[in-house]
Short mmCIF file of N, CA, C and O in Angstrom, two decimals:
data_model
loop_
_atom_site.label_atom_id
_atom_site.label_comp_id
_atom_site.label_asym_id
_atom_site.label_seq_id
_atom_site.Cartn_x
_atom_site.Cartn_y
_atom_site.Cartn_z
N MET A 537 96.96 122.07 46.23
CA MET A 537 96.13 123.19 45.79
C MET A 537 95.96 123.07 44.29
O MET A 537 96.93 123.11 43.56
N GLY A 538 94.73 122.89 43.83
CA GLY A 538 94.43 122.67 42.43
C GLY A 538 94.93 123.80 41.54
O GLY A 538 95.56 124.74 42.00
N ASN A 539 94.63 123.68 40.27
CA ASN A 539 95.03 124.72 39.33
C ASN A 539 94.26 126.00 39.61
O ASN A 539 93.04 125.99 39.68
N VAL A 540 95.00 127.08 39.76
CA VAL A 540 94.40 128.39 39.98
C VAL A 540 94.75 129.22 38.75
O VAL A 540 95.93 129.30 38.38
N SER A 541 93.74 129.82 38.13
CA SER A 541 93.99 130.58 36.91
C SER A 541 94.94 131.74 37.18
O SER A 541 95.04 132.25 38.30
N GLN A 542 95.61 132.16 36.10
CA GLN A 542 96.52 133.30 36.19
C GLN A 542 95.78 134.53 36.71
O GLN A 542 96.29 135.29 37.52
N GLU A 543 94.54 134.72 36.25
CA GLU A 543 93.73 135.87 36.67
C GLU A 543 93.44 135.82 38.17
O GLU A 543 93.56 136.82 38.87
N ASP A 544 93.06 134.63 38.67
CA ASP A 544 92.78 134.48 40.10
C ASP A 544 94.05 134.70 40.93
O ASP A 544 94.01 135.28 42.02
N GLN A 545 95.18 134.24 40.40
CA GLN A 545 96.45 134.45 41.11
C GLN A 545 96.74 135.94 41.22
O GLN A 545 97.06 136.44 42.31
N LEU A 546 96.61 136.65 40.11
CA LEU A 546 96.88 138.09 40.10
C LEU A 546 95.91 138.84 41.02
O LEU A 546 96.33 139.69 41.81
N GLU A 547 94.62 138.51 40.92
CA GLU A 547 93.62 139.16 41.79
C GLU A 547 93.89 138.87 43.26
O GLU A 547 93.71 139.75 44.10
N SER A 548 94.30 137.67 43.58
CA SER A 548 94.57 137.30 44.97
C SER A 548 95.77 138.06 45.52
O SER A 548 95.73 138.57 46.64
N ILE A 549 96.81 138.16 44.72
CA ILE A 549 98.00 138.91 45.16
C ILE A 549 97.64 140.38 45.34
O ILE A 549 98.01 141.01 46.34
N LYS A 550 96.87 140.94 44.41
CA LYS A 550 96.43 142.34 44.53
C LYS A 550 95.55 142.53 45.76
O LYS A 550 95.64 143.56 46.44
N ALA A 551 94.68 141.57 46.05
CA ALA A 551 93.81 141.67 47.23
C ALA A 551 94.64 141.71 48.50
O ALA A 551 94.37 142.50 49.41
N PHE A 552 95.67 140.86 48.57
CA PHE A 552 96.55 140.88 49.75
C PHE A 552 97.30 142.20 49.83
O PHE A 552 97.37 142.81 50.91
N GLN A 553 97.85 142.67 48.72
CA GLN A 553 98.60 143.93 48.73
C GLN A 553 97.72 145.09 49.16
O GLN A 553 98.15 145.95 49.95
N SER A 554 96.50 145.13 48.67
CA SER A 554 95.56 146.19 49.04
C SER A 554 95.23 146.13 50.54
O SER A 554 95.22 147.16 51.21
N THR A 555 94.96 144.94 51.02
CA THR A 555 94.61 144.78 52.44
C THR A 555 95.80 145.16 53.32
O THR A 555 95.63 145.80 54.36
N ILE A 556 97.01 144.82 52.88
CA ILE A 556 98.21 145.18 53.63
C ILE A 556 98.36 146.69 53.67
O ILE A 556 98.61 147.27 54.74
N ARG A 557 98.21 147.36 52.53
CA ARG A 557 98.32 148.83 52.50
C ARG A 557 97.32 149.48 53.44
O ARG A 557 97.66 150.39 54.21
N LYS A 558 96.08 149.03 53.37
CA LYS A 558 95.04 149.60 54.23
C LYS A 558 95.37 149.36 55.70
O LYS A 558 95.17 150.24 56.55
N SER A 559 95.85 148.18 56.01
CA SER A 559 96.19 147.85 57.39
C SER A 559 97.39 148.66 57.88
O SER A 559 97.42 149.10 59.02
N GLU A 560 98.38 148.85 57.01
CA GLU A 560 99.55 149.66 57.38
C GLU A 560 99.13 151.10 57.66
O GLU A 560 99.59 151.71 58.64
N ASN A 561 98.23 151.64 56.83
CA ASN A 561 97.74 153.01 57.06
C ASN A 561 96.95 153.09 58.36
O ASN A 561 97.10 154.05 59.13
N ALA A 562 96.13 152.10 58.62
CA ALA A 562 95.36 152.08 59.87
C ALA A 562 96.30 152.00 61.07
O ALA A 562 96.07 152.66 62.09
N LEU A 563 97.36 151.22 60.94
CA LEU A 563 98.33 151.08 62.03
C LEU A 563 99.01 152.41 62.34
O LEU A 563 99.15 152.79 63.50
N VAL A 564 99.38 153.15 61.30
CA VAL A 564 99.98 154.47 61.49
C VAL A 564 99.01 155.39 62.23
O VAL A 564 99.39 156.05 63.21
N ASN A 565 97.76 155.41 61.78
CA ASN A 565 96.76 156.27 62.43
C ASN A 565 96.51 155.87 63.87
O ASN A 565 96.40 156.73 64.75
N MET A 566 96.42 154.57 64.12
CA MET A 566 96.17 154.10 65.49
C MET A 566 97.36 154.41 66.40
O MET A 566 97.18 154.76 67.56
N THR A 567 98.56 154.28 65.86
CA THR A 567 99.76 154.53 66.65
C THR A 567 99.82 156.02 67.02
O THR A 567 100.16 156.36 68.16
N GLN A 568 99.49 156.88 66.07
CA GLN A 568 99.50 158.32 66.34
C GLN A 568 98.50 158.69 67.43
O GLN A 568 98.72 159.63 68.19
N LYS A 569 97.40 157.96 67.50
CA LYS A 569 96.37 158.24 68.49
C LYS A 569 96.59 157.44 69.77
O LYS A 569 95.75 157.46 70.68
N SER A 570 97.71 156.75 69.86
CA SER A 570 98.07 155.93 71.03
C SER A 570 97.04 154.85 71.32
O SER A 570 96.82 154.49 72.48
N ASN A 571 96.40 154.32 70.30
CA ASN A 571 95.46 153.21 70.48
C ASN A 571 96.22 151.90 70.57
O ASN A 571 97.35 151.79 70.09
N ASN A 572 95.58 150.90 71.14
CA ASN A 572 96.18 149.57 71.21
C ASN A 572 96.23 148.98 69.80
O ASN A 572 95.20 148.88 69.13
N THR A 573 97.41 148.57 69.38
CA THR A 573 97.59 148.09 68.00
C THR A 573 97.94 146.60 67.94
O THR A 573 98.24 146.10 66.86
N THR A 574 97.89 145.91 69.04
CA THR A 574 98.32 144.51 69.08
C THR A 574 97.58 143.64 68.08
O THR A 574 98.20 142.89 67.31
N LEU A 575 96.26 143.73 68.06
CA LEU A 575 95.46 142.90 67.16
C LEU A 575 95.78 143.23 65.71
O LEU A 575 95.96 142.32 64.88
N LEU A 576 95.86 144.51 65.38
CA LEU A 576 96.15 144.91 64.01
C LEU A 576 97.54 144.45 63.59
O LEU A 576 97.74 143.99 62.46
N GLN A 577 98.51 144.54 64.48
CA GLN A 577 99.86 144.08 64.16
C GLN A 577 99.88 142.58 63.88
O GLN A 577 100.55 142.12 62.94
N LYS A 578 99.12 141.83 64.66
CA LYS A 578 99.03 140.38 64.47
C LYS A 578 98.38 140.06 63.12
O LYS A 578 98.85 139.19 62.37
N ARG A 579 97.33 140.79 62.78
CA ARG A 579 96.66 140.58 61.49
C ARG A 579 97.57 140.98 60.33
O ARG A 579 97.61 140.29 59.31
N LEU A 580 98.28 142.07 60.49
CA LEU A 580 99.19 142.54 59.45
C LEU A 580 100.29 141.51 59.19
O LEU A 580 100.62 141.20 58.04
N GLN A 581 100.82 140.94 60.25
CA GLN A 581 101.84 139.90 60.11
C GLN A 581 101.26 138.69 59.36
O GLN A 581 101.91 138.13 58.49
N ALA A 582 100.03 138.32 59.67
CA ALA A 582 99.38 137.20 58.99
C ALA A 582 99.19 137.52 57.50
O ALA A 582 99.33 136.64 56.64
N LEU A 583 98.88 138.78 57.19
CA LEU A 583 98.72 139.18 55.79
C LEU A 583 100.04 139.10 55.04
O LEU A 583 100.10 138.62 53.90
N TYR A 584 101.13 139.56 55.67
CA TYR A 584 102.46 139.46 55.04
C TYR A 584 102.79 137.99 54.74
O TYR A 584 103.28 137.66 53.66
N ILE A 585 102.52 137.13 55.70
CA ILE A 585 102.83 135.71 55.55
C ILE A 585 101.94 135.08 54.48
O ILE A 585 102.42 134.31 53.64
N GLY A 586 100.65 135.41 54.49
CA GLY A 586 99.74 134.88 53.48
C GLY A 586 100.19 135.25 52.08
O GLY A 586 100.21 134.40 51.17
N LEU A 587 100.57 136.51 51.89
CA LEU A 587 101.06 136.95 50.59
C LEU A 587 102.34 136.21 50.22
O LEU A 587 102.49 135.74 49.09
N ALA A 588 103.25 136.08 51.16
CA ALA A 588 104.53 135.41 50.89
C ALA A 588 104.31 133.94 50.50
O ALA A 588 104.97 133.44 49.59
N VAL A 589 103.39 133.28 51.16
CA VAL A 589 103.11 131.87 50.86
C VAL A 589 102.53 131.73 49.45
O VAL A 589 102.93 130.84 48.69
N LEU A 590 101.62 132.62 49.08
CA LEU A 590 101.06 132.57 47.73
C LEU A 590 102.13 132.87 46.68
O LEU A 590 102.19 132.20 45.64
N GLU A 591 102.97 133.85 46.95
CA GLU A 591 104.02 134.19 45.99
C GLU A 591 105.03 133.05 45.85
O GLU A 591 105.57 132.83 44.77
N LYS A 592 105.28 132.33 46.93
CA LYS A 592 106.15 131.16 46.84
C LYS A 592 105.48 130.07 46.02
O LYS A 592 106.10 129.46 45.14
N GLN A 593 104.21 129.82 46.28
CA GLN A 593 103.46 128.77 45.59
C GLN A 593 103.38 129.03 44.09
O GLN A 593 103.57 128.12 43.29
N TRP A 594 103.10 130.27 43.72
CA TRP A 594 102.83 130.58 42.32
C TRP A 594 104.04 131.12 41.56
O TRP A 594 104.14 130.95 40.36
N ASN A 595 104.93 131.85 42.25
CA ASN A 595 106.04 132.52 41.57
C ASN A 595 107.40 132.07 42.08
O ASN A 595 108.41 132.70 41.76
N GLN A 596 107.42 131.05 42.92
CA GLN A 596 108.65 130.50 43.48
C GLN A 596 109.51 131.56 44.18
O GLN A 596 110.73 131.48 44.18
N LYS A 597 108.85 132.57 44.75
CA LYS A 597 109.58 133.59 45.51
C LYS A 597 109.85 133.04 46.91
O LYS A 597 108.92 132.64 47.62
N PRO A 598 111.10 133.02 47.33
CA PRO A 598 111.40 132.48 48.67
C PRO A 598 110.90 133.42 49.78
O PRO A 598 110.72 134.62 49.55
N HIS A 599 110.66 132.85 50.94
CA HIS A 599 110.31 133.67 52.12
C HIS A 599 111.06 133.11 53.32
O HIS A 599 111.59 132.01 53.29
N GLN A 600 111.08 133.89 54.40
CA GLN A 600 111.86 133.53 55.58
C GLN A 600 111.00 133.03 56.74
O GLN A 600 111.48 132.88 57.84
N TYR A 601 109.73 132.76 56.49
CA TYR A 601 108.82 132.41 57.58
C TYR A 601 108.94 130.94 57.97
O TYR A 601 109.05 130.06 57.13
N SER A 602 108.87 130.71 59.27
CA SER A 602 108.96 129.34 59.81
C SER A 602 107.59 128.67 59.75
O SER A 602 106.56 129.32 59.54
N LYS A 603 107.60 127.37 59.94
CA LYS A 603 106.34 126.61 59.98
C LYS A 603 105.43 127.15 61.08
O LYS A 603 104.22 127.25 60.89
N GLU A 604 106.01 127.53 62.22
CA GLU A 604 105.23 128.07 63.34
C GLU A 604 104.59 129.41 62.95
O GLU A 604 103.44 129.67 63.29
N ASP A 605 105.37 130.27 62.27
CA ASP A 605 104.83 131.56 61.79
C ASP A 605 103.64 131.32 60.87
O ASP A 605 102.60 131.99 60.98
N ILE A 606 103.79 130.36 59.97
CA ILE A 606 102.74 130.07 58.99
C ILE A 606 101.51 129.49 59.68
O ILE A 606 100.38 129.87 59.35
N THR A 607 101.72 128.63 60.65
CA THR A 607 100.60 128.04 61.39
C THR A 607 99.82 129.13 62.12
O THR A 607 98.58 129.15 62.08
N GLU A 608 100.53 130.03 62.77
CA GLU A 608 99.88 131.14 63.48
C GLU A 608 99.12 132.05 62.51
O GLU A 608 97.99 132.44 62.76
N ALA A 609 99.76 132.36 61.39
CA ALA A 609 99.12 133.23 60.39
C ALA A 609 97.86 132.58 59.83
O ALA A 609 96.85 133.25 59.62
N ARG A 610 97.91 131.28 59.63
CA ARG A 610 96.75 130.54 59.12
C ARG A 610 95.56 130.70 60.08
O ARG A 610 94.44 130.95 59.65
N LEU A 611 95.83 130.58 61.37
CA LEU A 611 94.77 130.73 62.38
C LEU A 611 94.19 132.14 62.36
O LEU A 611 92.97 132.32 62.47
N VAL A 612 95.05 133.13 62.23
CA VAL A 612 94.59 134.53 62.19
C VAL A 612 93.71 134.75 60.96
O VAL A 612 92.62 135.33 61.06
N LEU A 613 94.16 134.28 59.79
CA LEU A 613 93.37 134.45 58.57
C LEU A 613 92.03 133.72 58.68
O LEU A 613 91.00 134.26 58.29
N MET A 614 92.05 132.51 59.22
CA MET A 614 90.81 131.75 59.40
C MET A 614 89.84 132.53 60.30
O MET A 614 88.63 132.52 60.07
N GLY A 615 90.37 133.22 61.30
CA GLY A 615 89.55 134.00 62.21
C GLY A 615 88.90 135.21 61.57
O GLY A 615 87.94 135.77 62.12
N LEU A 616 89.40 135.61 60.41
CA LEU A 616 88.83 136.77 59.72
C LEU A 616 87.61 136.41 58.87
O LEU A 616 86.81 137.28 58.53
N PHE A 617 87.45 135.13 58.52
CA PHE A 617 86.36 134.73 57.63
C PHE A 617 84.97 135.10 58.14
O PHE A 617 84.17 135.62 57.36
N PRO A 618 84.63 134.88 59.40
CA PRO A 618 83.27 135.24 59.83
C PRO A 618 82.93 136.71 59.60
O PRO A 618 81.85 137.03 59.09
N SER A 619 83.85 137.62 59.92
CA SER A 619 83.53 139.04 59.73
C SER A 619 83.52 139.40 58.25
O SER A 619 82.67 140.20 57.81
N LEU A 620 84.41 138.83 57.45
CA LEU A 620 84.40 139.10 56.02
C LEU A 620 83.10 138.61 55.38
O LEU A 620 82.49 139.31 54.57
N GLU A 621 82.68 137.41 55.76
CA GLU A 621 81.45 136.85 55.19
C GLU A 621 80.22 137.63 55.64
O GLU A 621 79.27 137.80 54.88
N SER A 622 80.26 138.14 56.86
CA SER A 622 79.16 138.96 57.36
C SER A 622 79.08 140.28 56.57
O SER A 622 77.99 140.69 56.15
N MET A 623 80.22 140.92 56.37
CA MET A 623 80.24 142.15 55.58
C MET A 623 79.79 141.88 54.15
O MET A 623 79.06 142.68 53.55
N TYR A 624 80.21 140.75 53.60
CA TYR A 624 79.83 140.37 52.24
C TYR A 624 78.32 140.22 52.13
O TYR A 624 77.70 140.71 51.19
N ALA A 625 77.73 139.55 53.10
CA ALA A 625 76.28 139.32 53.09
C ALA A 625 75.51 140.64 53.16
O ALA A 625 74.42 140.76 52.59
N LYS A 626 76.06 141.64 53.83
CA LYS A 626 75.38 142.93 54.01
C LYS A 626 75.62 143.90 52.85
O LYS A 626 74.91 144.90 52.72
N SER A 627 76.62 143.62 52.02
CA SER A 627 76.95 144.57 50.95
C SER A 627 75.99 144.43 49.77
O SER A 627 75.42 143.37 49.53
N LYS A 628 75.82 145.54 49.05
CA LYS A 628 74.88 145.59 47.93
C LYS A 628 75.39 144.78 46.75
O LYS A 628 76.58 144.83 46.41
N GLU A 629 74.47 144.07 46.12
CA GLU A 629 74.80 143.28 44.93
C GLU A 629 75.37 144.20 43.85
O GLU A 629 74.82 145.27 43.59
N GLY A 630 76.49 143.81 43.26
CA GLY A 630 77.09 144.58 42.18
C GLY A 630 77.92 145.77 42.63
O GLY A 630 78.49 146.48 41.80
N SER A 631 78.02 146.00 43.94
CA SER A 631 78.77 147.15 44.43
C SER A 631 80.28 146.85 44.42
O SER A 631 80.69 145.69 44.49
N PRO A 632 81.10 147.89 44.34
CA PRO A 632 82.55 147.68 44.40
C PRO A 632 82.96 147.00 45.71
O PRO A 632 83.88 146.19 45.72
N GLN A 633 82.27 147.32 46.78
CA GLN A 633 82.57 146.72 48.09
C GLN A 633 82.37 145.20 48.04
O GLN A 633 83.19 144.44 48.56
N LYS A 634 81.29 144.76 47.40
CA LYS A 634 81.01 143.33 47.32
C LYS A 634 82.09 142.62 46.49
O LYS A 634 82.56 141.55 46.85
N THR A 635 82.49 143.25 45.39
CA THR A 635 83.55 142.68 44.54
C THR A 635 84.86 142.59 45.31
O THR A 635 85.54 141.56 45.25
N LEU A 636 85.20 143.65 46.03
CA LEU A 636 86.42 143.66 46.84
C LEU A 636 86.40 142.53 47.87
O LEU A 636 87.38 141.80 48.03
N LEU A 637 85.27 142.37 48.54
CA LEU A 637 85.15 141.33 49.55
C LEU A 637 85.22 139.93 48.93
O LEU A 637 85.83 139.04 49.51
N GLU A 638 84.61 139.75 47.76
CA GLU A 638 84.70 138.46 47.06
C GLU A 638 86.15 138.09 46.80
O GLU A 638 86.58 136.97 47.06
N ARG A 639 86.89 139.05 46.28
CA ARG A 639 88.30 138.81 45.95
C ARG A 639 89.13 138.56 47.21
O ARG A 639 90.01 137.70 47.21
N ARG A 640 88.84 139.32 48.24
CA ARG A 640 89.58 139.15 49.49
C ARG A 640 89.31 137.78 50.10
O ARG A 640 90.24 137.09 50.53
N ILE A 641 88.07 137.38 50.13
CA ILE A 641 87.70 136.06 50.68
C ILE A 641 88.38 134.95 49.88
O ILE A 641 88.95 134.02 50.45
N LYS A 642 88.32 135.06 48.56
CA LYS A 642 88.95 134.04 47.70
C LYS A 642 90.46 133.99 47.96
O LYS A 642 91.05 132.91 48.10
N ALA A 643 91.09 135.16 48.04
CA ALA A 643 92.54 135.23 48.28
C ALA A 643 92.91 134.60 49.61
O ALA A 643 93.88 133.83 49.70
N PHE A 644 92.14 134.89 50.65
CA PHE A 644 92.44 134.34 51.97
C PHE A 644 92.24 132.83 51.97
O PHE A 644 93.03 132.10 52.57
N HIS A 645 91.21 132.34 51.27
CA HIS A 645 91.00 130.89 51.17
C HIS A 645 92.17 130.22 50.46
O HIS A 645 92.66 129.17 50.91
N LEU A 646 92.64 130.83 49.39
CA LEU A 646 93.77 130.27 48.66
C LEU A 646 95.04 130.26 49.51
O LEU A 646 95.81 129.29 49.49
N ALA A 647 95.24 131.32 50.29
CA ALA A 647 96.41 131.38 51.17
C ALA A 647 96.34 130.30 52.24
O ALA A 647 97.33 129.62 52.53
N VAL A 648 95.15 130.12 52.82
CA VAL A 648 94.98 129.09 53.85
C VAL A 648 95.25 127.71 53.25
O VAL A 648 95.93 126.88 53.86
N GLN A 649 94.76 127.47 52.04
CA GLN A 649 95.02 126.19 51.37
C GLN A 649 96.52 125.99 51.15
O GLN A 649 97.05 124.90 51.37
N ALA A 650 97.21 127.04 50.72
CA ALA A 650 98.65 126.94 50.50
C ALA A 650 99.38 126.69 51.82
O ALA A 650 100.35 125.95 51.87
N MET A 651 98.89 127.32 52.90
CA MET A 651 99.52 127.14 54.21
C MET A 651 99.34 125.71 54.72
O MET A 651 100.15 125.21 55.48
N ASP A 652 98.27 125.05 54.28
CA ASP A 652 98.01 123.67 54.70
C ASP A 652 99.10 122.72 54.23
O ASP A 652 99.26 121.63 54.77
N THR A 653 99.87 123.13 53.21
CA THR A 653 100.91 122.25 52.68
C THR A 653 102.21 122.34 53.48
O THR A 653 103.14 121.60 53.20
N TYR A 654 102.27 123.23 54.46
CA TYR A 654 103.49 123.37 55.27
C TYR A 654 103.47 122.46 56.47
O TYR A 654 102.50 122.10 57.00
#
């Protein structure tokens, strides 16, 4: 994984943390309403792993995830790209939503690249 600027590293970690918070809140709401949460739980686990892999790559923070966990998380993150790119294409130029999606897409790409090294 080539040189990633300090700013991109920080933005990517923040993008993962934000997505995790939103997903955790959604999980609480879905659980209270007795909705099926399997897909969201799988995505949330992939987000935790993606963040952990980036933090290990950039900040040498250890994580407990196995190669199999990382491989599965990589597939889940890759599966999110079509919907993220679709939302990005529909969002207004210069809007906060478009900026958020840009950062999220970049962060997920960087995580997938880091996962490729496992």
